[in-house]
Structures are given as structure tokens and as C-alpha cells.
Amino acid sequence: MTEVRVLPPDPSRLIEGLRDTGYDFNTALADIVDNSVDAKATMVRIWIRMDLDGDLTVSVADNGYGMNEEDLLNAMTYGAKGKKDKSALGKFGLGLKTASTAFARRLSVISRSKDTNACKATWDIDHVVKKKAWEVLIDAPSKDELALLDEAAEGGAGTLIVWEKVDRLIKDYQTAGGQPARNALKKVVEAFQQHAAMVYQRFLDPDDSRARNMEMTINQAALEAWDPFCSKVEGAEEVGNKPITVDLPSGGEASFTIRAVVLPRREEFPTKEDAKAARLENQTQGIYVYRENRLIHAHDWMGMFSKEPHFSLLRVEFSFDHRLDEAFQVDIKKSRILLKDELYNFVLSKFLPGPRRAAEERYRKGEKKKAQEKAKNAHASSNATISAKEEDLHLAEVTITDATKGEVEIKNKQGVFRIKMPVTSAIETGAVSVQPVPSIDDGLLWQPCLIDGHHGVQINTGHPYYHKVYVPNLNSSVTVQGMDSLLWALCEAEMGATTDNTRKHFKELRFEVSRLLRNLVDDLPEPDMSEGGDA
């Protein structure tokens, strides 16, 4: 016969242990705001404050539908009864408690429904540890607490959540409440403002019809939505949009949407302010996952790719509702998502290749333009050095026969031969030996040319070798002269050895070397192409 015994957990050890569930502050406080969203609040007011003694308090008030005492006690229960609304952002009945105690040793909830007076319940970790019992404290709300509640609820239904004994938000400073501590808290507040503007973007944007509109303030400052897809910015291009319907195991259907947007390059934004607001950083590329219009996972490639600068303009939106929770395996903090193999492979192999090509093309186009701009005057020393010695180094005589067609006659030790090569003019005064150009046919890095009748070399600034090797060294005249001299010498040697039989082989050699160099520099770091960068 099987014996059954009940083994209740030790209250003090468990409640202390639940403080270490892995929350960061932004995720924890957002979990509290989720309760306001679930309560259909249209106003959420958040305070993150420090008093003169350095004690921290975090408060969140809303004008949602509130709770009576029975509902409040259920909400304060670890593993609370599930909500009837399956679309609720809260899923496991733990977030309110674990998110709060991850940073505070005392959690109080004051709530008022439309038909009841305000009631209050408190979890105090120190009390639980002392009593060794799951004792929640029931008190009457204070005047200050009711005043905070009414900042959002204005006398009607609503809820106030208060964190006290906040001991894990900032480190201890020698002077509690001093300026260093306040500076640290300011950074915490700014980081959460940025996080909340992204997470609740669809709720905060009055022009976004996908979610119920909601206002939010943080320390009395109104929070504005941050749209990672720059939907209102001209030039943000949708390069993929795939609504997908799936059959549910329980019967019926559900759908999700995946779409990709390539943002404009920084210089293409209407204003510098718009470009700054877009956060055009390498770290903000990737997949943004939304459950019930709330961002739950942001800007990474979910293990599919590493973040590379040439995909920095690509952002992918993945939206689904509660019906697909099991398929997408949402975690307790609603900050992580796992895709099952079939869906993962679809996103990786079928959906993303096209948007990634589009993003890379736009990025490369911008980088080529920047490289061409940086190349101006960068080869002046090379031109001066080579042109001073050019006549002594000639291995062939070159005569133009038809400039418009690029036809020339080469006379070298092997004889006289007619070939084609670019016949061009100097772009800058004295630049008659080395000429940077935006592109060369077949993706070549270099090719021989005539510049105002001088033997010269054209160098492709759009080639990855120029981008990753030349550009970081354009301020070093010695390095640039060394590379320029090598390519010019290769061109002169080619003209000196060209025959009807060898000219084709020389072009094939340039093609193969250019291809090899493209692959060899692929893993080199991206240069700083910003204004004032080292390049």
C-alpha cells in the first residue's frame, strides 16, 4: 500500500529562494505593469524614488478594474488561481510576487473595485522568516497610499503596488542618499523608460489600432512609444510579410504574423533626431516577438545568426496571441521564447534569407558611398610618389586609339597589341596614378587604366578588401602608399607582359585574386564609418 505524506516547503527558505528567479529590474517592473494591462487600465503611474536616507520605494498605480479582498488574497497567493481571460499577460500566478521580491523585501498591494472600499495585503519577507509561516499581513491603506492610488484611479477602481525595503536595485554607497547613489538610480529609471517604451509600444501609441490605448508616466514624466520598425518614417521598407494559419491540437485554428522591415541608412532619415530615435545600433537588429501585442522578446536572432553590422538595418516582427503559447513556449518572466523545430527551420530557411539580402544590400550601398567619400584625397601621397617615378618604371608604351571605346595600343618587349582598358581623366588635381572608383565590372579589386595619358590603376572602393583593409588605414599615408604601390606595380607588370595570348589570363588572375581577398577579409572587423571615426 502506497503511503502518502504532505511535505510543505519551509516558508523562510522558499520565500528567500524565490528571490533568485533570474529577473532583471526592467523585466520585473514590466511584470507588474502587465497586471495593469490585464486589468484594462488606461492610466498607469510609476514612481521610482529615493528618500533623504537613501531608502528606495517603487510604486505602480493604475485605474484598472481593481479587486475586492477575496480577489486580492488570491492575487497574493503563490501560484494564484488562473485568470479566466486566456489572453491575459500574466500566465502562471507567480509574477506579481516573484518579480517584486526579486528586488524588495516587502510587497504591498492596495486595491479597490467599483463596488468595494480599498483593501490592502502585504508580503513581508522578514515577517515570514521570523514566524516561519506563510502569513500575509492585512491592514487598512494609509492616507499616502490612497493618495497614490488616486493619482491614477481618481477615486474609482484601481490598484496600487508598492515595493519597500528595496535592497537589490543599486549597490550600497558610502553615503546613503548621496549624489552617487542618486546618479545610479537615475540610470535605472532611464533604462526602464527605454524598456517600457519598447515593450508597451502598441499600447502607448495612440495611432496603433492593434492594442487598447494606455497612458503611462514614470516619475510624472509621460512615456512615449518607441517603434523599432519606424512605421511613420519614410524609407522604412517592408521586405517580408507572412501571415500563417496553423491547426491547434485542441481543434480550431490560430494565426501568427512574421514580417521584416529594412530601416533607412542613418543619412537617409528625414532628420538627425529621427535617426537617433531609431537606435541604429548593431545590438537592436533581430527578431522582436510580441504576445498579445506586448513585446516579450527583443532584438536578437534567437540563435539563428550572430549579430553582424551589415544586418544592422534589419528588424523582424513576430506576433502571436495566447492560443499559441504552448507552441512558442513562453517562459515565466515572459522575456524568453523558444520556437519548435518546424517553425524555427521555417523562419531560418524560408523567411529570413530574402530580408537579409535586402538589408545587406542597403547597408553595403551605404558603406560603399561612405568608402568612396573617405577615399577622397586619401591617395594623394601615392599619386605624388608614383607619378614622380612613373617614366622610369614604364614597361610598355600605351597609345590611345579610341578613347570613347577604351581601345589602346600597347607596345612592350613581346610586340604591339591592341587591348581595351579604361581611358579616364583625373578626378582630383595630380591624381593621375591611383584612381578610387565606386565599382569595377566582375567585382574586381583593381584594373589597369590610363588617367590623362598616365599609366594608372583603378581601385574598387566597393570591394570588401577596400572596406575592411584600406578604410581603417586611410589616415596612414605609409600603409596606403604601400598598398597603392603594389596594385600600381601589378598593373604596370601586366602591361609589360601583355600579349594576345596572355591578356585574358591576366584578367582571370585579377578576378581570382579579388575573389580570394573577398573571402579572406570576411571575418575582419567592420571599420568605424561614422563621422569622426578612426577611418
Short mmCIF file of C-alpha atoms in Angstrom, two decimals:
data_model
loop_
_atom_site.label_atom_id
_atom_site.label_comp_id
_atom_site.label_asym_id
_atom_site.label_seq_id
_atom_site.Cartn_x
_atom_site.Cartn_y
_atom_site.Cartn_z
CA MET A 1 0.00 0.00 0.00
CA THR A 2 1.39 3.38 -1.00
CA GLU A 3 1.80 5.80 1.86
CA VAL A 4 1.10 9.49 1.16
CA ARG A 5 2.70 12.27 3.13
CA VAL A 6 2.35 16.01 2.72
CA LEU A 7 5.71 17.84 2.73
CA PRO A 8 5.04 21.58 2.84
CA PRO A 9 8.07 23.70 1.92
CA ASP A 10 9.88 25.64 4.58
CA PRO A 11 8.39 29.15 4.28
CA SER A 12 11.50 31.14 5.15
CA ARG A 13 13.83 29.16 2.86
CA LEU A 14 11.40 29.08 -0.05
CA ILE A 15 10.41 32.75 0.03
CA GLU A 16 14.09 33.73 0.19
CA GLY A 17 14.92 31.28 -2.61
CA LEU A 18 12.19 32.67 -4.85
CA ARG A 19 14.02 35.99 -4.85
CA ASP A 20 16.55 34.44 -7.21
CA THR A 21 14.37 33.52 -10.20
CA GLY A 22 16.57 35.48 -12.61
CA TYR A 23 14.65 38.73 -13.02
CA ASP A 24 16.41 41.89 -14.03
CA PHE A 25 14.78 45.13 -12.91
CA ASN A 26 13.28 46.06 -16.28
CA THR A 27 11.65 42.65 -16.68
CA ALA A 28 10.43 42.60 -13.07
CA LEU A 29 8.78 46.01 -13.15
CA ALA A 30 7.25 45.26 -16.56
CA ASP A 31 5.70 42.15 -14.99
CA ILE A 32 3.95 44.45 -12.53
CA VAL A 33 2.71 46.73 -15.33
CA ASP A 34 1.32 43.63 -17.06
CA ASN A 35 -1.22 43.33 -14.25
CA SER A 36 -2.39 46.86 -15.05
CA VAL A 37 -2.75 45.97 -18.71
CA ASP A 38 -4.72 42.84 -17.80
CA ALA A 39 -6.99 44.99 -15.60
CA LYS A 40 -7.83 47.12 -18.67
CA ALA A 41 -6.20 50.21 -17.17
CA THR A 42 -5.99 53.31 -19.31
CA MET A 43 -3.62 55.11 -16.92
CA VAL A 44 -0.51 53.69 -15.24
CA ARG A 45 1.62 55.85 -12.98
CA ILE A 46 5.03 54.61 -11.83
CA TRP A 47 7.30 56.12 -9.19
CA ILE A 48 10.90 55.02 -8.55
CA ARG A 49 12.12 57.18 -5.68
CA MET A 50 14.80 57.58 -3.03
CA ASP A 51 14.29 59.45 0.25
CA LEU A 52 16.87 61.52 2.13
CA ASP A 53 18.09 58.42 4.00
CA GLY A 54 18.69 56.55 0.73
CA ASP A 55 15.70 54.21 1.15
CA LEU A 56 14.15 53.19 -2.17
CA THR A 57 10.47 52.75 -2.97
CA VAL A 58 8.88 51.58 -6.21
CA SER A 59 5.15 52.16 -6.73
CA VAL A 60 2.77 51.37 -9.59
CA ALA A 61 -0.80 52.72 -9.62
CA ASP A 62 -3.48 52.13 -12.24
CA ASN A 63 -7.15 52.77 -12.93
CA GLY A 64 -7.97 49.19 -13.87
CA TYR A 65 -10.98 47.30 -12.59
CA GLY A 66 -9.36 46.62 -9.20
CA MET A 67 -10.00 43.80 -6.71
CA ASN A 68 -12.12 43.05 -3.70
CA GLU A 69 -10.50 41.36 -0.70
CA GLU A 70 -11.13 37.82 -1.98
CA ASP A 71 -9.55 38.60 -5.34
CA LEU A 72 -6.67 40.40 -3.63
CA LEU A 73 -5.86 37.42 -1.44
CA ASN A 74 -5.93 35.16 -4.47
CA ALA A 75 -3.57 37.51 -6.31
CA MET A 76 -1.18 37.44 -3.34
CA THR A 77 -1.18 33.63 -3.26
CA TYR A 78 1.90 31.96 -4.76
CA GLY A 79 0.52 30.00 -7.72
CA ALA A 80 -2.72 32.01 -7.76
CA LYS A 81 -5.79 30.60 -9.49
CA GLY A 82 -5.65 31.18 -13.22
CA LYS A 83 -7.38 34.13 -14.82
CA LYS A 84 -10.47 33.44 -16.88
CA ASP A 85 -9.13 35.61 -19.69
CA LYS A 86 -6.64 33.38 -21.52
CA SER A 87 -5.25 36.42 -23.34
CA ALA A 88 -4.01 37.89 -20.05
CA LEU A 89 -0.33 38.80 -19.96
CA GLY A 90 0.01 37.14 -16.56
CA LYS A 91 0.15 33.37 -17.06
CA PHE A 92 1.46 31.46 -14.07
CA GLY A 93 0.18 33.18 -10.92
CA LEU A 94 3.71 33.95 -9.75
CA GLY A 95 4.85 37.13 -11.50
CA LEU A 96 3.48 39.68 -9.03
CA LYS A 97 5.23 38.02 -6.09
CA THR A 98 8.49 36.77 -7.62
CA ALA A 99 9.08 39.94 -9.67
CA SER A 100 8.52 42.14 -6.61
CA THR A 101 10.55 40.17 -4.08
CA ALA A 102 13.44 39.84 -6.54
CA PHE A 103 14.21 43.46 -5.57
CA ALA A 104 12.18 44.24 -2.44
CA ARG A 105 11.66 42.50 0.89
CA ARG A 106 8.21 43.98 1.36
CA LEU A 107 5.39 43.93 -1.20
CA SER A 108 2.06 45.64 -0.56
CA VAL A 109 -0.98 45.67 -2.83
CA ILE A 110 -3.77 48.17 -2.26
CA SER A 111 -6.82 47.70 -4.46
CA ARG A 112 -10.36 48.96 -4.85
CA SER A 113 -13.06 47.60 -7.14
CA LYS A 114 -16.01 49.66 -8.31
CA ASP A 115 -18.24 48.19 -5.56
CA THR A 116 -15.83 47.96 -2.59
CA ASN A 117 -13.60 50.08 -0.42
CA ALA A 118 -9.82 49.87 -0.77
CA CYS A 119 -8.19 46.84 0.88
CA LYS A 120 -4.52 46.07 1.49
CA ALA A 121 -2.37 42.95 1.76
CA THR A 122 1.37 42.71 2.34
CA TRP A 123 4.06 40.09 1.97
CA ASP A 124 6.93 40.97 4.30
CA ILE A 125 9.82 38.54 3.86
CA ASP A 126 11.29 39.41 7.25
CA HIS A 127 7.96 38.60 8.90
CA VAL A 128 7.69 35.24 7.09
CA VAL A 129 11.27 34.35 8.07
CA LYS A 130 10.66 35.32 11.69
CA LYS A 131 7.32 33.48 12.00
CA LYS A 132 8.31 30.58 9.74
CA ALA A 133 4.81 30.73 8.32
CA TRP A 134 3.09 31.91 5.12
CA GLU A 135 1.46 34.82 6.88
CA VAL A 136 0.25 37.67 4.71
CA LEU A 137 -0.45 40.93 6.53
CA ILE A 138 -3.86 42.59 6.18
CA ASP A 139 -4.03 46.31 7.01
CA ALA A 140 -6.04 49.39 6.19
CA PRO A 141 -4.41 51.51 3.48
CA SER A 142 -2.71 54.68 4.69
CA LYS A 143 -3.70 58.15 3.53
CA ASP A 144 -0.49 58.39 1.48
CA GLU A 145 -1.23 55.07 -0.20
CA LEU A 146 -4.77 56.12 -1.07
CA ALA A 147 -3.43 59.40 -2.44
CA LEU A 148 -1.02 57.49 -4.70
CA LEU A 149 -3.83 55.17 -5.83
CA ASP A 150 -5.97 58.18 -6.72
CA GLU A 151 -3.17 59.67 -8.81
CA ALA A 152 -4.28 57.07 -11.37
CA ALA A 153 -7.74 55.93 -10.23
CA GLU A 154 -9.16 59.37 -9.34
CA GLY A 155 -11.46 57.91 -6.70
CA GLY A 156 -12.62 54.99 -8.83
CA ALA A 157 -11.49 51.39 -9.20
CA GLY A 158 -7.79 50.71 -9.41
CA THR A 159 -4.74 49.09 -7.83
CA LEU A 160 -1.54 50.33 -6.20
CA ILE A 161 1.51 48.08 -5.84
CA VAL A 162 4.31 49.21 -3.53
CA TRP A 163 7.81 47.80 -3.13
CA GLU A 164 9.54 48.70 0.13
CA LYS A 165 12.80 47.55 1.71
CA VAL A 166 14.26 47.61 -1.80
CA ASP A 167 17.69 46.07 -1.28
CA ARG A 168 18.75 44.81 -4.72
CA LEU A 169 18.26 47.71 -7.09
CA ILE A 170 21.50 49.65 -6.71
CA LYS A 171 24.70 48.84 -4.84
CA ASP A 172 25.43 50.23 -1.38
CA TYR A 173 27.14 53.61 -1.39
CA GLN A 174 29.24 55.13 1.36
CA THR A 175 26.74 57.95 1.72
CA ALA A 176 23.20 56.60 1.56
CA GLY A 177 21.06 59.00 -0.40
CA GLY A 178 24.11 60.90 -1.67
CA GLN A 179 24.69 62.09 -5.21
CA PRO A 180 26.48 58.93 -6.44
CA ALA A 181 23.50 56.84 -5.30
CA ARG A 182 21.06 59.24 -6.95
CA ASN A 183 23.05 59.17 -10.18
CA ALA A 184 22.88 55.37 -10.14
CA LEU A 185 19.13 55.47 -9.58
CA LYS A 186 18.73 57.95 -12.44
CA LYS A 187 20.36 55.45 -14.80
CA VAL A 188 17.99 52.75 -13.56
CA VAL A 189 14.99 54.98 -14.27
CA GLU A 190 16.22 55.93 -17.73
CA ALA A 191 16.85 52.29 -18.61
CA PHE A 192 13.32 51.33 -17.59
CA GLN A 193 11.84 54.23 -19.53
CA GLN A 194 13.56 52.95 -22.65
CA HIS A 195 12.49 49.37 -21.91
CA ALA A 196 8.84 50.20 -21.22
CA ALA A 197 8.59 52.43 -24.30
CA MET A 198 9.60 49.41 -26.38
CA VAL A 199 7.65 46.69 -24.53
CA TYR A 200 4.32 48.58 -24.44
CA GLN A 201 4.76 50.46 -27.72
CA ARG A 202 1.47 49.26 -29.22
CA PHE A 203 -0.46 50.31 -26.09
CA LEU A 204 1.29 53.69 -25.79
CA ASP A 205 0.96 54.75 -29.42
CA PRO A 206 -2.45 56.40 -29.89
CA ASP A 207 -2.22 55.76 -33.64
CA ASP A 208 -1.70 52.00 -33.23
CA SER A 209 -5.04 50.23 -33.53
CA ARG A 210 -3.72 46.77 -32.61
CA ALA A 211 -3.91 47.36 -28.84
CA ARG A 212 -6.04 49.28 -26.37
CA ASN A 213 -4.58 52.73 -25.79
CA MET A 214 -2.95 53.38 -22.43
CA GLU A 215 -1.07 56.31 -20.87
CA MET A 216 1.96 55.75 -18.67
CA THR A 217 4.06 58.11 -16.58
CA ILE A 218 7.35 57.44 -14.81
CA ASN A 219 8.15 59.86 -12.01
CA GLN A 220 5.44 62.10 -13.50
CA ALA A 221 7.07 62.19 -16.96
CA ALA A 222 4.82 60.94 -19.77
CA LEU A 223 6.22 57.92 -21.61
CA GLU A 224 6.19 57.92 -25.42
CA ALA A 225 6.11 54.76 -27.51
CA TRP A 226 9.26 53.56 -29.27
CA ASP A 227 8.56 51.79 -32.55
CA PRO A 228 11.50 49.60 -33.60
CA PHE A 229 10.11 49.40 -37.13
CA CYS A 230 9.93 53.17 -37.68
CA SER A 231 6.49 52.78 -39.21
CA LYS A 232 5.99 56.53 -39.56
CA VAL A 233 9.40 57.18 -41.15
CA GLU A 234 9.63 57.47 -44.91
CA GLY A 235 12.11 54.96 -46.29
CA ALA A 236 11.43 52.13 -43.83
CA GLU A 237 10.79 49.29 -46.28
CA GLU A 238 8.77 46.17 -45.57
CA VAL A 239 10.66 43.34 -47.28
CA GLY A 240 8.64 40.40 -46.00
CA ASN A 241 5.17 39.78 -44.55
CA LYS A 242 3.79 36.31 -43.94
CA PRO A 243 0.54 35.66 -42.04
CA ILE A 244 0.43 31.95 -41.18
CA THR A 245 -2.56 29.92 -40.02
CA VAL A 246 -1.98 26.73 -38.02
CA ASP A 247 -4.26 23.98 -36.75
CA LEU A 248 -4.49 23.73 -32.96
CA PRO A 249 -4.19 20.30 -31.26
CA SER A 250 -7.44 21.00 -29.43
CA GLY A 251 -9.21 21.85 -32.68
CA GLY A 252 -9.74 25.15 -34.40
CA GLU A 253 -7.17 27.47 -35.90
CA ALA A 254 -4.82 30.23 -34.79
CA SER A 255 -2.56 32.53 -36.72
CA PHE A 256 0.64 34.44 -36.27
CA THR A 257 2.40 37.03 -38.40
CA ILE A 258 6.05 37.42 -39.25
CA ARG A 259 7.23 40.44 -41.18
CA ALA A 260 10.57 42.08 -41.87
CA VAL A 261 11.48 45.75 -42.23
CA VAL A 262 14.72 47.27 -43.51
CA LEU A 263 15.31 50.70 -41.99
CA PRO A 264 16.81 53.63 -43.91
CA ARG A 265 20.51 54.24 -43.50
CA ARG A 266 21.34 56.92 -40.96
CA GLU A 267 21.92 59.57 -43.62
CA GLU A 268 18.57 58.74 -45.29
CA PHE A 269 16.41 59.62 -42.25
CA PRO A 270 14.44 62.87 -42.62
CA THR A 271 16.19 64.42 -39.60
CA LYS A 272 19.07 63.61 -37.27
CA GLU A 273 16.52 63.38 -34.46
CA ASP A 274 14.61 60.66 -36.35
CA ALA A 275 17.82 58.73 -36.91
CA LYS A 276 18.78 58.99 -33.25
CA ALA A 277 15.32 57.88 -32.14
CA ALA A 278 15.57 54.78 -34.36
CA ARG A 279 18.52 53.49 -32.29
CA LEU A 280 20.50 52.38 -35.33
CA GLU A 281 22.84 50.15 -33.36
CA ASN A 282 24.19 46.73 -34.10
CA GLN A 283 22.54 45.41 -30.92
CA THR A 284 18.99 46.44 -31.96
CA GLN A 285 18.87 44.23 -35.06
CA GLY A 286 16.99 40.95 -34.88
CA ILE A 287 13.60 39.44 -34.10
CA TYR A 288 11.06 41.25 -31.91
CA VAL A 289 8.46 38.83 -30.51
CA TYR A 290 5.01 40.08 -29.46
CA ARG A 291 2.43 38.11 -27.47
CA GLU A 292 -0.98 39.76 -27.28
CA ASN A 293 0.65 42.99 -28.58
CA ARG A 294 3.14 43.09 -25.70
CA LEU A 295 6.83 42.68 -26.58
CA ILE A 296 8.14 39.61 -24.76
CA HIS A 297 11.48 39.05 -26.50
CA ALA A 298 13.59 41.68 -28.19
CA HIS A 299 16.29 42.18 -30.79
CA ASP A 300 18.29 39.03 -31.22
CA TRP A 301 18.34 36.25 -33.83
CA MET A 302 17.26 33.52 -31.37
CA GLY A 303 20.42 31.53 -32.02
CA MET A 304 19.98 31.53 -35.80
CA PHE A 305 22.70 34.06 -36.60
CA SER A 306 25.24 36.21 -34.83
CA LYS A 307 24.78 39.97 -34.97
CA GLU A 308 26.78 41.46 -37.82
CA PRO A 309 26.98 45.13 -38.84
CA HIS A 310 25.73 44.52 -42.38
CA PHE A 311 22.37 43.36 -40.93
CA SER A 312 22.07 46.29 -38.52
CA LEU A 313 19.16 47.78 -40.51
CA LEU A 314 17.02 44.63 -40.38
CA ARG A 315 14.27 44.16 -37.79
CA VAL A 316 11.77 41.31 -37.81
CA GLU A 317 8.37 41.35 -36.11
CA PHE A 318 6.89 38.09 -34.85
CA SER A 319 3.34 38.44 -33.43
CA PHE A 320 1.03 35.82 -31.95
CA ASP A 321 -1.74 35.51 -29.38
CA HIS A 322 -2.35 33.32 -26.33
CA ARG A 323 -3.64 30.40 -28.39
CA LEU A 324 -0.09 29.63 -29.49
CA ASP A 325 1.56 29.85 -26.05
CA GLU A 326 2.36 26.14 -25.99
CA ALA A 327 3.80 26.14 -29.48
CA PHE A 328 6.09 29.06 -28.67
CA GLN A 329 6.92 28.03 -25.08
CA VAL A 330 6.72 31.39 -23.30
CA ASP A 331 8.72 31.41 -20.04
CA ILE A 332 7.60 32.57 -16.59
CA LYS A 333 9.16 36.03 -16.94
CA LYS A 334 7.66 36.47 -20.43
CA SER A 335 11.12 37.53 -21.55
CA ARG A 336 12.15 34.42 -23.44
CA ILE A 337 10.61 32.34 -26.20
CA LEU A 338 11.55 29.02 -27.75
CA LEU A 339 10.46 28.01 -31.23
CA LYS A 340 9.74 24.40 -32.01
CA ASP A 341 11.92 22.85 -34.70
CA GLU A 342 9.49 23.08 -37.62
CA LEU A 343 8.79 26.77 -37.05
CA TYR A 344 12.44 27.55 -36.29
CA ASN A 345 13.52 25.98 -39.57
CA PHE A 346 10.82 27.86 -41.50
CA VAL A 347 11.97 31.21 -40.14
CA LEU A 348 15.63 30.37 -40.69
CA SER A 349 15.50 28.79 -44.13
CA LYS A 350 12.35 30.07 -45.82
CA PHE A 351 11.53 33.51 -44.46
CA LEU A 352 14.74 35.25 -43.45
CA PRO A 353 17.05 34.79 -46.49
CA GLY A 354 15.21 37.38 -48.62
CA PRO A 355 15.03 40.10 -45.94
CA ARG A 356 18.67 39.51 -45.00
CA ARG A 357 19.74 40.01 -48.61
CA ALA A 358 17.72 43.23 -48.81
CA ALA A 359 19.20 44.52 -45.55
CA GLU A 360 22.74 43.69 -46.59
CA GLU A 361 22.26 45.34 -49.98
CA ARG A 362 21.05 48.59 -48.39
CA TYR A 363 23.84 48.51 -45.81
CA ARG A 364 26.52 47.79 -48.40
CA LYS A 365 25.23 50.54 -50.66
CA GLY A 366 25.64 53.00 -47.84
CA GLU A 367 29.07 51.67 -46.87
CA LYS A 368 30.27 51.90 -50.48
CA LYS A 369 29.17 55.51 -50.63
CA LYS A 370 30.94 56.27 -47.35
CA ALA A 371 34.08 54.47 -48.51
CA GLN A 372 34.11 56.50 -51.73
CA GLU A 373 33.76 59.73 -49.74
CA LYS A 374 36.55 58.73 -47.36
CA ALA A 375 38.76 57.85 -50.36
CA LYS A 376 38.82 61.48 -51.50
CA ASN A 377 42.38 62.83 -51.13
CA ALA A 378 43.38 59.66 -49.26
CA HIS A 379 45.57 58.58 -52.19
CA ALA A 380 47.24 61.97 -52.79
CA SER A 381 50.60 60.84 -51.40
CA SER A 382 50.55 57.72 -53.56
CA ASN A 383 49.79 59.76 -56.66
CA ALA A 384 52.62 62.16 -55.93
CA THR A 385 55.15 59.39 -55.24
CA ILE A 386 54.23 57.15 -58.18
CA SER A 387 53.90 59.92 -60.78
CA ALA A 388 57.36 61.24 -59.83
CA LYS A 389 58.91 57.87 -60.74
CA GLU A 390 56.44 56.72 -63.39
CA GLU A 391 58.54 57.31 -66.52
CA ASP A 392 61.50 55.37 -65.10
CA LEU A 393 59.27 52.41 -64.26
CA HIS A 394 57.33 52.04 -67.53
CA LEU A 395 57.43 48.55 -69.02
CA ALA A 396 55.30 49.47 -72.04
CA GLU A 397 54.22 52.33 -74.23
CA VAL A 398 50.47 52.86 -74.37
CA THR A 399 48.76 54.81 -77.15
CA ILE A 400 45.07 55.64 -77.20
CA THR A 401 43.36 54.54 -80.42
CA ASP A 402 39.72 55.19 -79.49
CA ALA A 403 39.10 56.88 -76.14
CA THR A 404 35.31 56.52 -76.28
CA LYS A 405 35.58 52.73 -76.63
CA GLY A 406 38.57 52.39 -74.30
CA GLU A 407 40.76 50.95 -77.05
CA VAL A 408 44.54 51.33 -76.75
CA GLU A 409 47.68 50.01 -78.38
CA ILE A 410 50.36 48.53 -76.13
CA LYS A 411 53.98 48.23 -77.23
CA ASN A 412 56.17 46.10 -74.98
CA LYS A 413 59.04 43.60 -75.31
CA GLN A 414 56.67 41.00 -76.76
CA GLY A 415 55.42 43.25 -79.58
CA VAL A 416 52.48 45.52 -80.31
CA PHE A 417 48.99 44.55 -79.20
CA ARG A 418 45.54 46.13 -79.16
CA ILE A 419 43.51 45.78 -76.00
CA LYS A 420 40.75 47.55 -74.08
CA MET A 421 41.20 49.39 -70.79
CA PRO A 422 39.52 52.37 -69.09
CA VAL A 423 40.60 55.73 -70.50
CA THR A 424 39.68 58.40 -67.98
CA SER A 425 40.55 61.80 -66.55
CA ALA A 426 41.87 62.75 -63.14
CA ILE A 427 39.16 63.32 -60.53
CA GLU A 428 41.47 65.48 -58.43
CA THR A 429 44.44 67.60 -59.46
CA GLY A 430 47.55 65.44 -59.77
CA ALA A 431 45.65 62.17 -59.24
CA VAL A 432 46.99 60.53 -62.39
CA SER A 433 48.33 57.25 -61.00
CA VAL A 434 45.75 55.95 -58.49
CA GLN A 435 42.02 56.45 -59.01
CA PRO A 436 39.44 55.15 -56.48
CA VAL A 437 36.14 54.24 -58.18
CA PRO A 438 32.80 53.01 -56.72
CA SER A 439 32.84 49.73 -58.65
CA ILE A 440 34.59 47.68 -61.31
CA ASP A 441 32.95 45.09 -63.56
CA ASP A 442 33.03 41.50 -62.28
CA GLY A 443 33.75 42.72 -58.77
CA LEU A 444 37.46 43.20 -59.40
CA LEU A 445 39.52 44.96 -56.74
CA TRP A 446 41.75 46.70 -59.29
CA GLN A 447 42.40 47.11 -63.01
CA PRO A 448 44.94 48.95 -65.22
CA CYS A 449 43.81 52.24 -66.74
CA LEU A 450 45.02 55.44 -68.40
CA ILE A 451 44.45 58.66 -66.43
CA ASP A 452 45.08 61.74 -68.58
CA GLY A 453 47.51 59.64 -70.56
CA HIS A 454 49.38 58.33 -67.49
CA HIS A 455 49.69 54.65 -66.59
CA GLY A 456 47.38 54.17 -63.64
CA VAL A 457 45.35 51.80 -61.50
CA GLN A 458 41.67 51.99 -60.64
CA ILE A 459 40.83 50.65 -57.19
CA ASN A 460 37.30 49.48 -56.36
CA THR A 461 36.14 51.18 -53.13
CA GLY A 462 33.08 48.90 -53.14
CA HIS A 463 35.22 45.78 -52.74
CA PRO A 464 35.25 44.29 -49.20
CA TYR A 465 39.07 44.45 -49.19
CA TYR A 466 38.95 48.22 -49.61
CA HIS A 467 36.21 48.48 -46.98
CA LYS A 468 37.97 46.38 -44.33
CA VAL A 469 41.66 46.90 -45.10
CA TYR A 470 42.02 50.25 -46.82
CA VAL A 471 39.40 52.24 -44.91
CA PRO A 472 40.79 51.59 -41.39
CA ASN A 473 44.21 52.74 -42.64
CA LEU A 474 43.33 55.77 -44.76
CA ASN A 475 44.91 58.06 -42.17
CA SER A 476 48.22 56.22 -42.52
CA SER A 477 49.93 57.53 -45.67
CA VAL A 478 52.68 54.89 -45.40
CA THR A 479 50.20 52.00 -45.33
CA VAL A 480 48.07 53.42 -48.15
CA GLN A 481 51.14 54.15 -50.30
CA GLY A 482 52.37 50.61 -49.74
CA MET A 483 49.09 49.04 -50.91
CA ASP A 484 48.64 51.52 -53.78
CA SER A 485 52.20 50.96 -54.99
CA LEU A 486 51.66 47.20 -55.03
CA LEU A 487 48.49 47.44 -57.14
CA TRP A 488 50.03 50.03 -59.49
CA ALA A 489 53.09 47.78 -59.95
CA LEU A 490 50.84 44.81 -60.78
CA CYS A 491 49.13 46.91 -63.46
CA GLU A 492 52.45 48.05 -64.93
CA ALA A 493 53.75 44.48 -64.94
CA GLU A 494 50.57 43.36 -66.69
CA MET A 495 51.01 45.98 -69.41
CA GLY A 496 54.63 44.95 -69.80
CA ALA A 497 53.75 41.27 -70.24
CA THR A 498 50.50 41.52 -72.20
CA THR A 499 50.16 39.63 -75.48
CA ASP A 500 47.17 38.43 -77.46
CA ASN A 501 47.50 35.12 -75.61
CA THR A 502 48.09 36.42 -72.07
CA ARG A 503 45.66 39.34 -71.73
CA LYS A 504 42.75 37.01 -70.97
CA HIS A 505 44.79 35.22 -68.31
CA PHE A 506 45.71 38.48 -66.61
CA LYS A 507 42.05 39.40 -66.25
CA GLU A 508 41.30 35.93 -64.86
CA LEU A 509 44.15 36.41 -62.39
CA ARG A 510 42.67 39.72 -61.19
CA PHE A 511 39.25 38.07 -60.89
CA GLU A 512 40.53 35.14 -58.83
CA VAL A 513 42.71 37.29 -56.55
CA SER A 514 39.78 39.67 -55.98
CA ARG A 515 37.54 36.70 -55.13
CA LEU A 516 40.09 35.24 -52.72
CA LEU A 517 40.60 38.57 -50.99
CA ARG A 518 36.84 38.99 -50.63
CA ASN A 519 36.68 35.71 -48.71
CA LEU A 520 39.87 36.31 -46.71
CA VAL A 521 38.65 39.61 -45.24
CA ASP A 522 35.14 38.37 -44.47
CA ASP A 523 35.89 37.83 -40.77
CA LEU A 524 37.82 41.05 -40.26
CA PRO A 525 36.08 43.63 -38.03
CA GLU A 526 33.94 46.33 -39.55
CA PRO A 527 35.65 49.74 -39.64
CA ASP A 528 34.22 52.79 -37.90
CA MET A 529 32.44 54.61 -40.74
CA SER A 530 30.89 57.29 -38.58
CA GLU A 531 31.85 60.93 -38.76
CA GLY A 532 34.98 61.44 -36.74
CA GLY A 533 35.74 57.70 -36.70
CA ASP A 534 39.29 56.42 -36.92
CA ALA A 535 38.81 55.79 -40.61
#
